[in-house]
PDB file of C-alpha atoms in Angstrom:
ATOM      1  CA  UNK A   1     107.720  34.433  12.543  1.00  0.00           C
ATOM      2  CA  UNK A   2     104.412  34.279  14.657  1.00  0.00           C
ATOM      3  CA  UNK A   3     102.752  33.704  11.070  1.00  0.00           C
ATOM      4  CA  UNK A   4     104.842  31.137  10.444  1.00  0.00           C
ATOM      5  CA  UNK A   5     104.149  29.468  14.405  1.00  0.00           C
ATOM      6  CA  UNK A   6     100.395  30.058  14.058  1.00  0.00           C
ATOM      7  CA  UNK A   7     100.626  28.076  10.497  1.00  0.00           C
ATOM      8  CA  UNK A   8     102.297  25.147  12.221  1.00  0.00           C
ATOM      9  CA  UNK A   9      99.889  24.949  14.817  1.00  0.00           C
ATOM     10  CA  UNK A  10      97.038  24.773  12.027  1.00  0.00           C
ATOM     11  CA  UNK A  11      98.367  21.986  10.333  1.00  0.00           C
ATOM     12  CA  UNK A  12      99.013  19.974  13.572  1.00  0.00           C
ATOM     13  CA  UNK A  13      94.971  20.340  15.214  1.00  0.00           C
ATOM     14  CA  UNK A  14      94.130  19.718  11.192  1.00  0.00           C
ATOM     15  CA  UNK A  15      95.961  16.149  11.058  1.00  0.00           C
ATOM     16  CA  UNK A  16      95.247  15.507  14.510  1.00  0.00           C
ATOM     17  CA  UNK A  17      91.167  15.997  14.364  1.00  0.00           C
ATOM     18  CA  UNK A  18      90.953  13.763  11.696  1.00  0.00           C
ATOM     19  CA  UNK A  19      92.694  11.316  12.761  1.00  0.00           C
ATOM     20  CA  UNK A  20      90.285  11.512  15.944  1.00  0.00           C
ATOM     21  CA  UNK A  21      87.250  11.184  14.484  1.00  0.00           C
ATOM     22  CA  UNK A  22      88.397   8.686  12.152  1.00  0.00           C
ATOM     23  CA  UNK A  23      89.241   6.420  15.134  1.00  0.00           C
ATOM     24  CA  UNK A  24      85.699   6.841  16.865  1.00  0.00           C
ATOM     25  CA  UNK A  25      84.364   6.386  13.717  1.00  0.00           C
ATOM     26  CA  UNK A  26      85.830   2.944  13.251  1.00  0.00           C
ATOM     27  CA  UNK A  27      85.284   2.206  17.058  1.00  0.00           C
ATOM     28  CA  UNK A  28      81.222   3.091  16.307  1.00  0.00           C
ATOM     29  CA  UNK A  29      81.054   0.592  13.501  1.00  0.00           C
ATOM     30  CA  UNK A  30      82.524  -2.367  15.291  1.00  0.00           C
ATOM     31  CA  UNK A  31      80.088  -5.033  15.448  1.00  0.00           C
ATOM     32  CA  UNK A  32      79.862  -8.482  17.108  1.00  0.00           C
ATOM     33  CA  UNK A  33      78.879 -12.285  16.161  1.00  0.00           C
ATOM     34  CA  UNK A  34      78.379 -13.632  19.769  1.00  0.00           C
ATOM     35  CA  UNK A  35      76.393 -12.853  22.532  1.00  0.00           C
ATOM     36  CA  UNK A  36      75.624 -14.568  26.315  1.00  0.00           C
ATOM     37  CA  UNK A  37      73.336 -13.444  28.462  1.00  0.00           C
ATOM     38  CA  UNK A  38      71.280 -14.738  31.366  1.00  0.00           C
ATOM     39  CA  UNK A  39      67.714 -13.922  31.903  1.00  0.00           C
ATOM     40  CA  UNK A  40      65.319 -14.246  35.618  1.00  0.00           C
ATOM     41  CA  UNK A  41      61.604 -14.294  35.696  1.00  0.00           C
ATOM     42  CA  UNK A  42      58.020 -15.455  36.473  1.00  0.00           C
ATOM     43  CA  UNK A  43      56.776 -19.291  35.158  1.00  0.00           C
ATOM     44  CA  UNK A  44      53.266 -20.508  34.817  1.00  0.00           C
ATOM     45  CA  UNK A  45      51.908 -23.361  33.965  1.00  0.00           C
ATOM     46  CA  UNK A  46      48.476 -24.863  31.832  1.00  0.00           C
ATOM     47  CA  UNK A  47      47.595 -28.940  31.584  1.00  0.00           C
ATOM     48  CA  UNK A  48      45.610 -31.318  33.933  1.00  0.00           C
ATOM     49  CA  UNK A  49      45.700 -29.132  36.791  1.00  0.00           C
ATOM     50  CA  UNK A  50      45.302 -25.475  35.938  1.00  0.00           C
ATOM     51  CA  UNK A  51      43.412 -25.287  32.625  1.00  0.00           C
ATOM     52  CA  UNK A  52      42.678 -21.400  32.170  1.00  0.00           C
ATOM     53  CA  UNK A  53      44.566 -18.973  34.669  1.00  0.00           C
ATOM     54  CA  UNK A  54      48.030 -18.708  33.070  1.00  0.00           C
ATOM     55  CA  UNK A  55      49.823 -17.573  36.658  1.00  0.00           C
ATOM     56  CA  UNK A  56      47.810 -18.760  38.929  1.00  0.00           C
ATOM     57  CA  UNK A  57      50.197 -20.296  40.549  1.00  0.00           C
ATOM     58  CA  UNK A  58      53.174 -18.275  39.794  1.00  0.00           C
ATOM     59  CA  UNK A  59      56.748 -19.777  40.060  1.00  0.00           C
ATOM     60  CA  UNK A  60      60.713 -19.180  39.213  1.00  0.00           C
ATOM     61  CA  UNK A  61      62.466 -19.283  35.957  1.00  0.00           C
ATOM     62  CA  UNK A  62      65.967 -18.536  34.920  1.00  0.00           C
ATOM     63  CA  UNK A  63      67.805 -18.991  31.728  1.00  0.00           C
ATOM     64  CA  UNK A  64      70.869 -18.551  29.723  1.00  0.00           C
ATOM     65  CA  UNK A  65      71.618 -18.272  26.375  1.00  0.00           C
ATOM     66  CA  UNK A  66      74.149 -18.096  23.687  1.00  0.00           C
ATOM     67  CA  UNK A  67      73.760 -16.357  20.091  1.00  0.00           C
ATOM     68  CA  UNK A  68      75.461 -16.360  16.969  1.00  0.00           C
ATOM     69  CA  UNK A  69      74.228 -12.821  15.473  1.00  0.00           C
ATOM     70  CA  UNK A  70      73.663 -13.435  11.758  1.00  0.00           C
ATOM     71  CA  UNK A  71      73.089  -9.715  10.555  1.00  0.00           C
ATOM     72  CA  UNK A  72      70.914  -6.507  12.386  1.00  0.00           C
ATOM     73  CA  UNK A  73      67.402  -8.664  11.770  1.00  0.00           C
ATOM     74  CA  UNK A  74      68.302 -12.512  12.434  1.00  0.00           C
ATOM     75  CA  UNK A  75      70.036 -15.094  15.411  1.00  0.00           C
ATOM     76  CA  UNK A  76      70.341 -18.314  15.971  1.00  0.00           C
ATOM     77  CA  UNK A  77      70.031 -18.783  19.916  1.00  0.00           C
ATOM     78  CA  UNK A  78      70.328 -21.875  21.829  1.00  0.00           C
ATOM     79  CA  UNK A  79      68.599 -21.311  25.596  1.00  0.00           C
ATOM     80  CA  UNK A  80      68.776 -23.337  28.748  1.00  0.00           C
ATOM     81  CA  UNK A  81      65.811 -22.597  31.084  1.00  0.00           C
ATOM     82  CA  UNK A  82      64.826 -24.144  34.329  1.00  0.00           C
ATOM     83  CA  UNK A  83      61.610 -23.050  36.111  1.00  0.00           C
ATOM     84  CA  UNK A  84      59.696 -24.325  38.893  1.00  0.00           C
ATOM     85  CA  UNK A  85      55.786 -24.960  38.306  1.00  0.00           C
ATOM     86  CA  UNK A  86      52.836 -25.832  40.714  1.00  0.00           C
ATOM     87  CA  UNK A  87      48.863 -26.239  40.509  1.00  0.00           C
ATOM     88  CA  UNK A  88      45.852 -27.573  41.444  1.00  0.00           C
ATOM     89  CA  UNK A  89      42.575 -29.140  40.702  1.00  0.00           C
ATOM     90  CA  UNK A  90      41.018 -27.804  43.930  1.00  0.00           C
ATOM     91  CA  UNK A  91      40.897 -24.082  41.915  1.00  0.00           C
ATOM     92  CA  UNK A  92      39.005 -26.131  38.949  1.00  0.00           C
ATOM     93  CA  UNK A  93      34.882 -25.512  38.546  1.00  0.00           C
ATOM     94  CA  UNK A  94      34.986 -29.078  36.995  1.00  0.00           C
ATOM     95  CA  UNK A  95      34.863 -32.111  39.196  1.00  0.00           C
ATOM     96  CA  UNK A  96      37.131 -35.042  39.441  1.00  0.00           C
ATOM     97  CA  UNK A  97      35.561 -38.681  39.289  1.00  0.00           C
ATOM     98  CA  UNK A  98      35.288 -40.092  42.832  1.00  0.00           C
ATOM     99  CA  UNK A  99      35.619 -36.164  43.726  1.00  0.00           C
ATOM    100  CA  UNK A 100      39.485 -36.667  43.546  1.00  0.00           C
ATOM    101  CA  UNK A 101      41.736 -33.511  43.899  1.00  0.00           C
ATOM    102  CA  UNK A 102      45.303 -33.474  42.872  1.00  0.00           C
ATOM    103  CA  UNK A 103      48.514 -31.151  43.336  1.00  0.00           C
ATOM    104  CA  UNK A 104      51.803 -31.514  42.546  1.00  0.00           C
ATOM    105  CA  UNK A 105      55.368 -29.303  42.436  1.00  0.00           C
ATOM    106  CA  UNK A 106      57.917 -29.947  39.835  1.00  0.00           C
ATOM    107  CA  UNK A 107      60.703 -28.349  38.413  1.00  0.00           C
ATOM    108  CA  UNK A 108      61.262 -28.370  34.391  1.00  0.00           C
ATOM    109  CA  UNK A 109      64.388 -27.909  32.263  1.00  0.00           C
ATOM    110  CA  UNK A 110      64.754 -27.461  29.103  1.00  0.00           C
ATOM    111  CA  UNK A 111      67.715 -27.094  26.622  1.00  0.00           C
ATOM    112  CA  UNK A 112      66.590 -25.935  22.739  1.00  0.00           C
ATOM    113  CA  UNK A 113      67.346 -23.628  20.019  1.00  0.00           C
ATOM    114  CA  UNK A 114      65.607 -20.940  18.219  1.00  0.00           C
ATOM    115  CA  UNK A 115      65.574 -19.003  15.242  1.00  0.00           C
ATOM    116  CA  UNK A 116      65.279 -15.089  16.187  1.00  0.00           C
ATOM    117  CA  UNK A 117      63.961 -12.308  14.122  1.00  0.00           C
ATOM    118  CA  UNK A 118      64.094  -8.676  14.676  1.00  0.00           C
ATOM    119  CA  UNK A 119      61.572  -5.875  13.377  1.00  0.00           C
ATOM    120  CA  UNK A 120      63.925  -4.003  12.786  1.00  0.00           C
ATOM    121  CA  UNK A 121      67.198  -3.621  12.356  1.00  0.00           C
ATOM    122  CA  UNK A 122      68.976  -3.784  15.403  1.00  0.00           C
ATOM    123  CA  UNK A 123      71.945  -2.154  16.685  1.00  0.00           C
ATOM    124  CA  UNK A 124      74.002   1.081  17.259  1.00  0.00           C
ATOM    125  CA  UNK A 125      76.367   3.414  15.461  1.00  0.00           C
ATOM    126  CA  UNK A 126      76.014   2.836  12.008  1.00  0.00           C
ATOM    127  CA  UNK A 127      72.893   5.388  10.767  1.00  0.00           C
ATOM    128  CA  UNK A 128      73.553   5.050   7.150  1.00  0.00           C
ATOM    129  CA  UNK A 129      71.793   1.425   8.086  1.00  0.00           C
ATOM    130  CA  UNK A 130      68.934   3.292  10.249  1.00  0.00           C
ATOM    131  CA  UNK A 131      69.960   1.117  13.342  1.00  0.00           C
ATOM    132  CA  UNK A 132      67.204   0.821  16.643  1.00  0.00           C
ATOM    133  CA  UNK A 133      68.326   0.670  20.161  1.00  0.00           C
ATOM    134  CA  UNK A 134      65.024  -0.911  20.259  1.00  0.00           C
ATOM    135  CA  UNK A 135      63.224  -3.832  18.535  1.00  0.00           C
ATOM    136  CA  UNK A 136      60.822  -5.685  19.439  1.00  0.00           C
ATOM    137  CA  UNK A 137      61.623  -9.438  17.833  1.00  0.00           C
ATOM    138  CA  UNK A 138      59.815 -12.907  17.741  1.00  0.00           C
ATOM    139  CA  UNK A 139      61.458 -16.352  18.202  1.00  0.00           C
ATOM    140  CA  UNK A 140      60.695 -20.537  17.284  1.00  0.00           C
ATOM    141  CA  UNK A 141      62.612 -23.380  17.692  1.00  0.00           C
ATOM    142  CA  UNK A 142      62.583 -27.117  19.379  1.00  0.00           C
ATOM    143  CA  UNK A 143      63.521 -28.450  22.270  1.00  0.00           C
ATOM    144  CA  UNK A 144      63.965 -31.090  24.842  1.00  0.00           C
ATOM    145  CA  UNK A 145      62.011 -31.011  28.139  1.00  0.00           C
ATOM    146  CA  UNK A 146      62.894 -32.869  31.378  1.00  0.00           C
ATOM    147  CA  UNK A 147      60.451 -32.379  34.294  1.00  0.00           C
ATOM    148  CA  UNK A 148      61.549 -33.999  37.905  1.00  0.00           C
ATOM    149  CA  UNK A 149      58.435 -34.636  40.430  1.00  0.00           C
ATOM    150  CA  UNK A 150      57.886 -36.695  43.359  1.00  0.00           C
ATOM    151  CA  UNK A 151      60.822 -38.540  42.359  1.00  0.00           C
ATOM    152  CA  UNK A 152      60.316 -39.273  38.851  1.00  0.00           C
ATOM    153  CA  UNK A 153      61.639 -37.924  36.046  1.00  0.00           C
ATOM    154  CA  UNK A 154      60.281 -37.721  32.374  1.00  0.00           C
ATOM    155  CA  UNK A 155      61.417 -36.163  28.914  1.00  0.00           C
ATOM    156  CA  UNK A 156      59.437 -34.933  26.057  1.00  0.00           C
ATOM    157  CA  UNK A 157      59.979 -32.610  22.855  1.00  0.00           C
ATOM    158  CA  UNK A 158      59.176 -29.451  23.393  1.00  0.00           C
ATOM    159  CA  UNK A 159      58.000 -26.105  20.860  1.00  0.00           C
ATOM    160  CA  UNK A 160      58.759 -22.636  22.079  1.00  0.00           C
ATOM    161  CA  UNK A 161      57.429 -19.813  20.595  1.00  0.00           C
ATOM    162  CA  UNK A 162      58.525 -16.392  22.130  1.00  0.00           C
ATOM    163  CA  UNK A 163      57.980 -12.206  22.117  1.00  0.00           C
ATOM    164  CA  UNK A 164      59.899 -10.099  23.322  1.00  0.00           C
ATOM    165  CA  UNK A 165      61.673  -6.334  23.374  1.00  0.00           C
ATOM    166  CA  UNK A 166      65.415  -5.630  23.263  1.00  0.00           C
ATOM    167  CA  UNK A 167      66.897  -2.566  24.078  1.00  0.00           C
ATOM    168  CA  UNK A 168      70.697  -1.899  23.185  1.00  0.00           C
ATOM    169  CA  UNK A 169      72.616   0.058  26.522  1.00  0.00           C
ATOM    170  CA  UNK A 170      75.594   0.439  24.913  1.00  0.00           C
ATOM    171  CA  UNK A 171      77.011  -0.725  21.730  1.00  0.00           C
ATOM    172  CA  UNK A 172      77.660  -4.489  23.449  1.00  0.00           C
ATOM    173  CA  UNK A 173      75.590  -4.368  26.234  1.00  0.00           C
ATOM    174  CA  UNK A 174      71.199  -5.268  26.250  1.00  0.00           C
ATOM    175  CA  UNK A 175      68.708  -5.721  27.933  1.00  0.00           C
ATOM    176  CA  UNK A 176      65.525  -7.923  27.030  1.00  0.00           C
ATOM    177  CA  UNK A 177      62.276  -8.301  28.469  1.00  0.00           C
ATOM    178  CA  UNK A 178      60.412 -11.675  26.840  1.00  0.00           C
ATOM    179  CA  UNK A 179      57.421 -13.834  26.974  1.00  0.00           C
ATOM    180  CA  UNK A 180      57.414 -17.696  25.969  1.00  0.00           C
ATOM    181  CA  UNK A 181      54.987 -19.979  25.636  1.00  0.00           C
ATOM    182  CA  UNK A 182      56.455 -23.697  25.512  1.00  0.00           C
ATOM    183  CA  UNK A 183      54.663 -26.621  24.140  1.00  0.00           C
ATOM    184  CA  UNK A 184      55.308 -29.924  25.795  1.00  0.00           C
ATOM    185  CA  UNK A 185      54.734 -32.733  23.539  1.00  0.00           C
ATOM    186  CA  UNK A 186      54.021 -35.208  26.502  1.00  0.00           C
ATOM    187  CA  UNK A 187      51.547 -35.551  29.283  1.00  0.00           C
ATOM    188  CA  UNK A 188      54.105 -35.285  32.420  1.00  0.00           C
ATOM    189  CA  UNK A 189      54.920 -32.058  33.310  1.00  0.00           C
ATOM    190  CA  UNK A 190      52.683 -32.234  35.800  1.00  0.00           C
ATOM    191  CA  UNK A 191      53.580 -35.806  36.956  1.00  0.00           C
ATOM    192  CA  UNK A 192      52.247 -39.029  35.373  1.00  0.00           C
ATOM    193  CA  UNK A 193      49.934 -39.013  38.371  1.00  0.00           C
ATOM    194  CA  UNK A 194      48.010 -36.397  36.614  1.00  0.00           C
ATOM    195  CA  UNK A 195      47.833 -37.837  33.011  1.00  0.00           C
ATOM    196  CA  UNK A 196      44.030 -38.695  31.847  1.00  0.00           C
ATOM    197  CA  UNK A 197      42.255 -37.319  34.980  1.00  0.00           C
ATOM    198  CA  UNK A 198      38.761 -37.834  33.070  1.00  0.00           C
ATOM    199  CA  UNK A 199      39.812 -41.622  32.593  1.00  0.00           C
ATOM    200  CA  UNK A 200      39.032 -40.459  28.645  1.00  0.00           C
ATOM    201  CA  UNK A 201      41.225 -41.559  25.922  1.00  0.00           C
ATOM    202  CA  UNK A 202      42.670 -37.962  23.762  1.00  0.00           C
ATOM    203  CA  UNK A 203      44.557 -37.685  21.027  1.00  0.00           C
ATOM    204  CA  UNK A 204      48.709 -37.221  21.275  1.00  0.00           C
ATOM    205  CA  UNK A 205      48.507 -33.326  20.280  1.00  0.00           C
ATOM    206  CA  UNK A 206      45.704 -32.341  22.330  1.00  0.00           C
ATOM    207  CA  UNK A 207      47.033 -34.349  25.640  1.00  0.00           C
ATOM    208  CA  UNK A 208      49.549 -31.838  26.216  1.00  0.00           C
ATOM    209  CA  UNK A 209      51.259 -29.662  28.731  1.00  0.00           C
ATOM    210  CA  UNK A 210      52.634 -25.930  28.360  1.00  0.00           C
ATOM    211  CA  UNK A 211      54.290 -23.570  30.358  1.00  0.00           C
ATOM    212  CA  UNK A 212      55.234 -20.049  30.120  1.00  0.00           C
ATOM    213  CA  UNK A 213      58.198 -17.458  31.368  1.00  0.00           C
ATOM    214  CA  UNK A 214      58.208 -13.830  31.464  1.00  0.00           C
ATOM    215  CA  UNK A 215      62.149 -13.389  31.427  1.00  0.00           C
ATOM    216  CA  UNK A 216      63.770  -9.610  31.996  1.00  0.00           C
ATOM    217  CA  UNK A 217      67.376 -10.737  30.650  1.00  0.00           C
ATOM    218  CA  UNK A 218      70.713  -8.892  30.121  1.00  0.00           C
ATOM    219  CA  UNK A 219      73.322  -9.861  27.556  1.00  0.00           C
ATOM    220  CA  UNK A 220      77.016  -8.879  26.334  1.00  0.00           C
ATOM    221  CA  UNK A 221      78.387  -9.345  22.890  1.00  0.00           C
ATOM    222  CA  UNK A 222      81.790 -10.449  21.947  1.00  0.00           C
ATOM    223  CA  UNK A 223      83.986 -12.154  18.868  1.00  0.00           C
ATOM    224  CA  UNK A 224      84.688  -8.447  16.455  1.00  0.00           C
ATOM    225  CA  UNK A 225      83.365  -9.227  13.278  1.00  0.00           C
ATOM    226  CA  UNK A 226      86.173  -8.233  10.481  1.00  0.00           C
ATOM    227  CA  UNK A 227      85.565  -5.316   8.632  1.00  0.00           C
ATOM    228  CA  UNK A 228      87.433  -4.092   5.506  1.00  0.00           C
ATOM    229  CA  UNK A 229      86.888  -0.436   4.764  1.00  0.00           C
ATOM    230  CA  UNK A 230      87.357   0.552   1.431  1.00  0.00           C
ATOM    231  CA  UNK A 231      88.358   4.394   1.512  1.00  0.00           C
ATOM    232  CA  UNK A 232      87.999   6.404  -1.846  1.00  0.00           C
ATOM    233  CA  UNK A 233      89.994   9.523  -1.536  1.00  0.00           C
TER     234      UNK A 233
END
């Protein structure tokens, strides 16, 4: 009888483990299409009024973003970033003709997307596809660029071209620390009042404003991605 009790009780832990780890199995391999995150930082600026120290004049930036995750190495994001920028020529060796000196204070925003790529293949879980918690990744896309100064408001097509680090918490949950460099395709950033402070003609590509962000972001995926597993006994 106790043979017969203890043989029970072997069967039952034997179809119960199983069934276990078969579950956390499944819940390790879930993966995700979407993910939203917001991101807070540092902005600098480069054009007519600052035209070597990146942060010189340090301001604030914020984003958010949305992704649709194609695969472990690749995302297409679309970002919306506002940051406020500020310089000076007073800071320039270079002088101004009639001696001028000009400031301003402007805020930019900017809606774009970009194509994201990963170094490696990112995620958690799955080790037959050697997964990282960490990857460090690099981003381009386009843009649109609205700066608002003294009033006045201008838009311009913009180039963003970004580096960054992402580091997976838990299987939905990261964090991201990035650095972007934005190309403005127009001479306004800094308010017209600054365009052509030399009173010399230059080209369209070279009379240009950037600005930068150092962004530490945090983002949560969503939308389960349909898996079929095909179990060979």
């Amino acid at each position: 009888m106790k043979s017969l009790f203890l043989s029970l009780i072997v069967a039952s832990c034997g179809s119960v483990i199983p069934a276990t780890a078969y579950a956390q199995t499944q819940e390790s391999v879930e993966t995700y299409k979407f993910d939203a995150g917001v991101g807070l930082g540092m902005s600098g600026y480069l054009g007519d009024a600052n035209e070597s120290s990146l942060f010189a004049h340090p301001g604030v930036a914020l984003n958010g973003s949305f992704r649709y995750l194609i695969n472990t190495r690749w995302a297409i994001r679309g970002l919306f970033t506002a940051a406020s920028l500020s310089g000076t020529t007073a800071d320039m060796d270079n002088v101004l003709p009639e001696g001028k000196v000009y400031d301003f204070k402007s805020w930019v925003y900017d809606l774009g997307g970009r194509v994201e790529f990963n170094f490696f293949n990112y995620g958690i879980g799955e080790k037959y596809k050697n997964l990282s918690r960490i990857s460090p990744y690099l981003s381009l896309g386009l843009g649109v660029t609205m700066s608002s100064t003294s009033g006045d408001s201008y838009v311009a097509m913009s180039l963003p071209m970004a580096f960054g680090v992402k580091y997976k918490v838990k299987p939905r949950v990261n964090l991201s620390l990035e650095f972007c460099m934005t190309k403005v395709f127009g001479d306004n950033v800094d308010s017209g009042e600054l365009s052509d402070l030399y009173q010399i003609k230059s080209s369209f590509l070279k009379n240009t404003d950037w600005y930068s962000t150092i962004m530490l972001g945090i983002s949560y995926e969503f939308g389960k991605r349909c898996v079929t597993c095909h179990r060979i006994d």
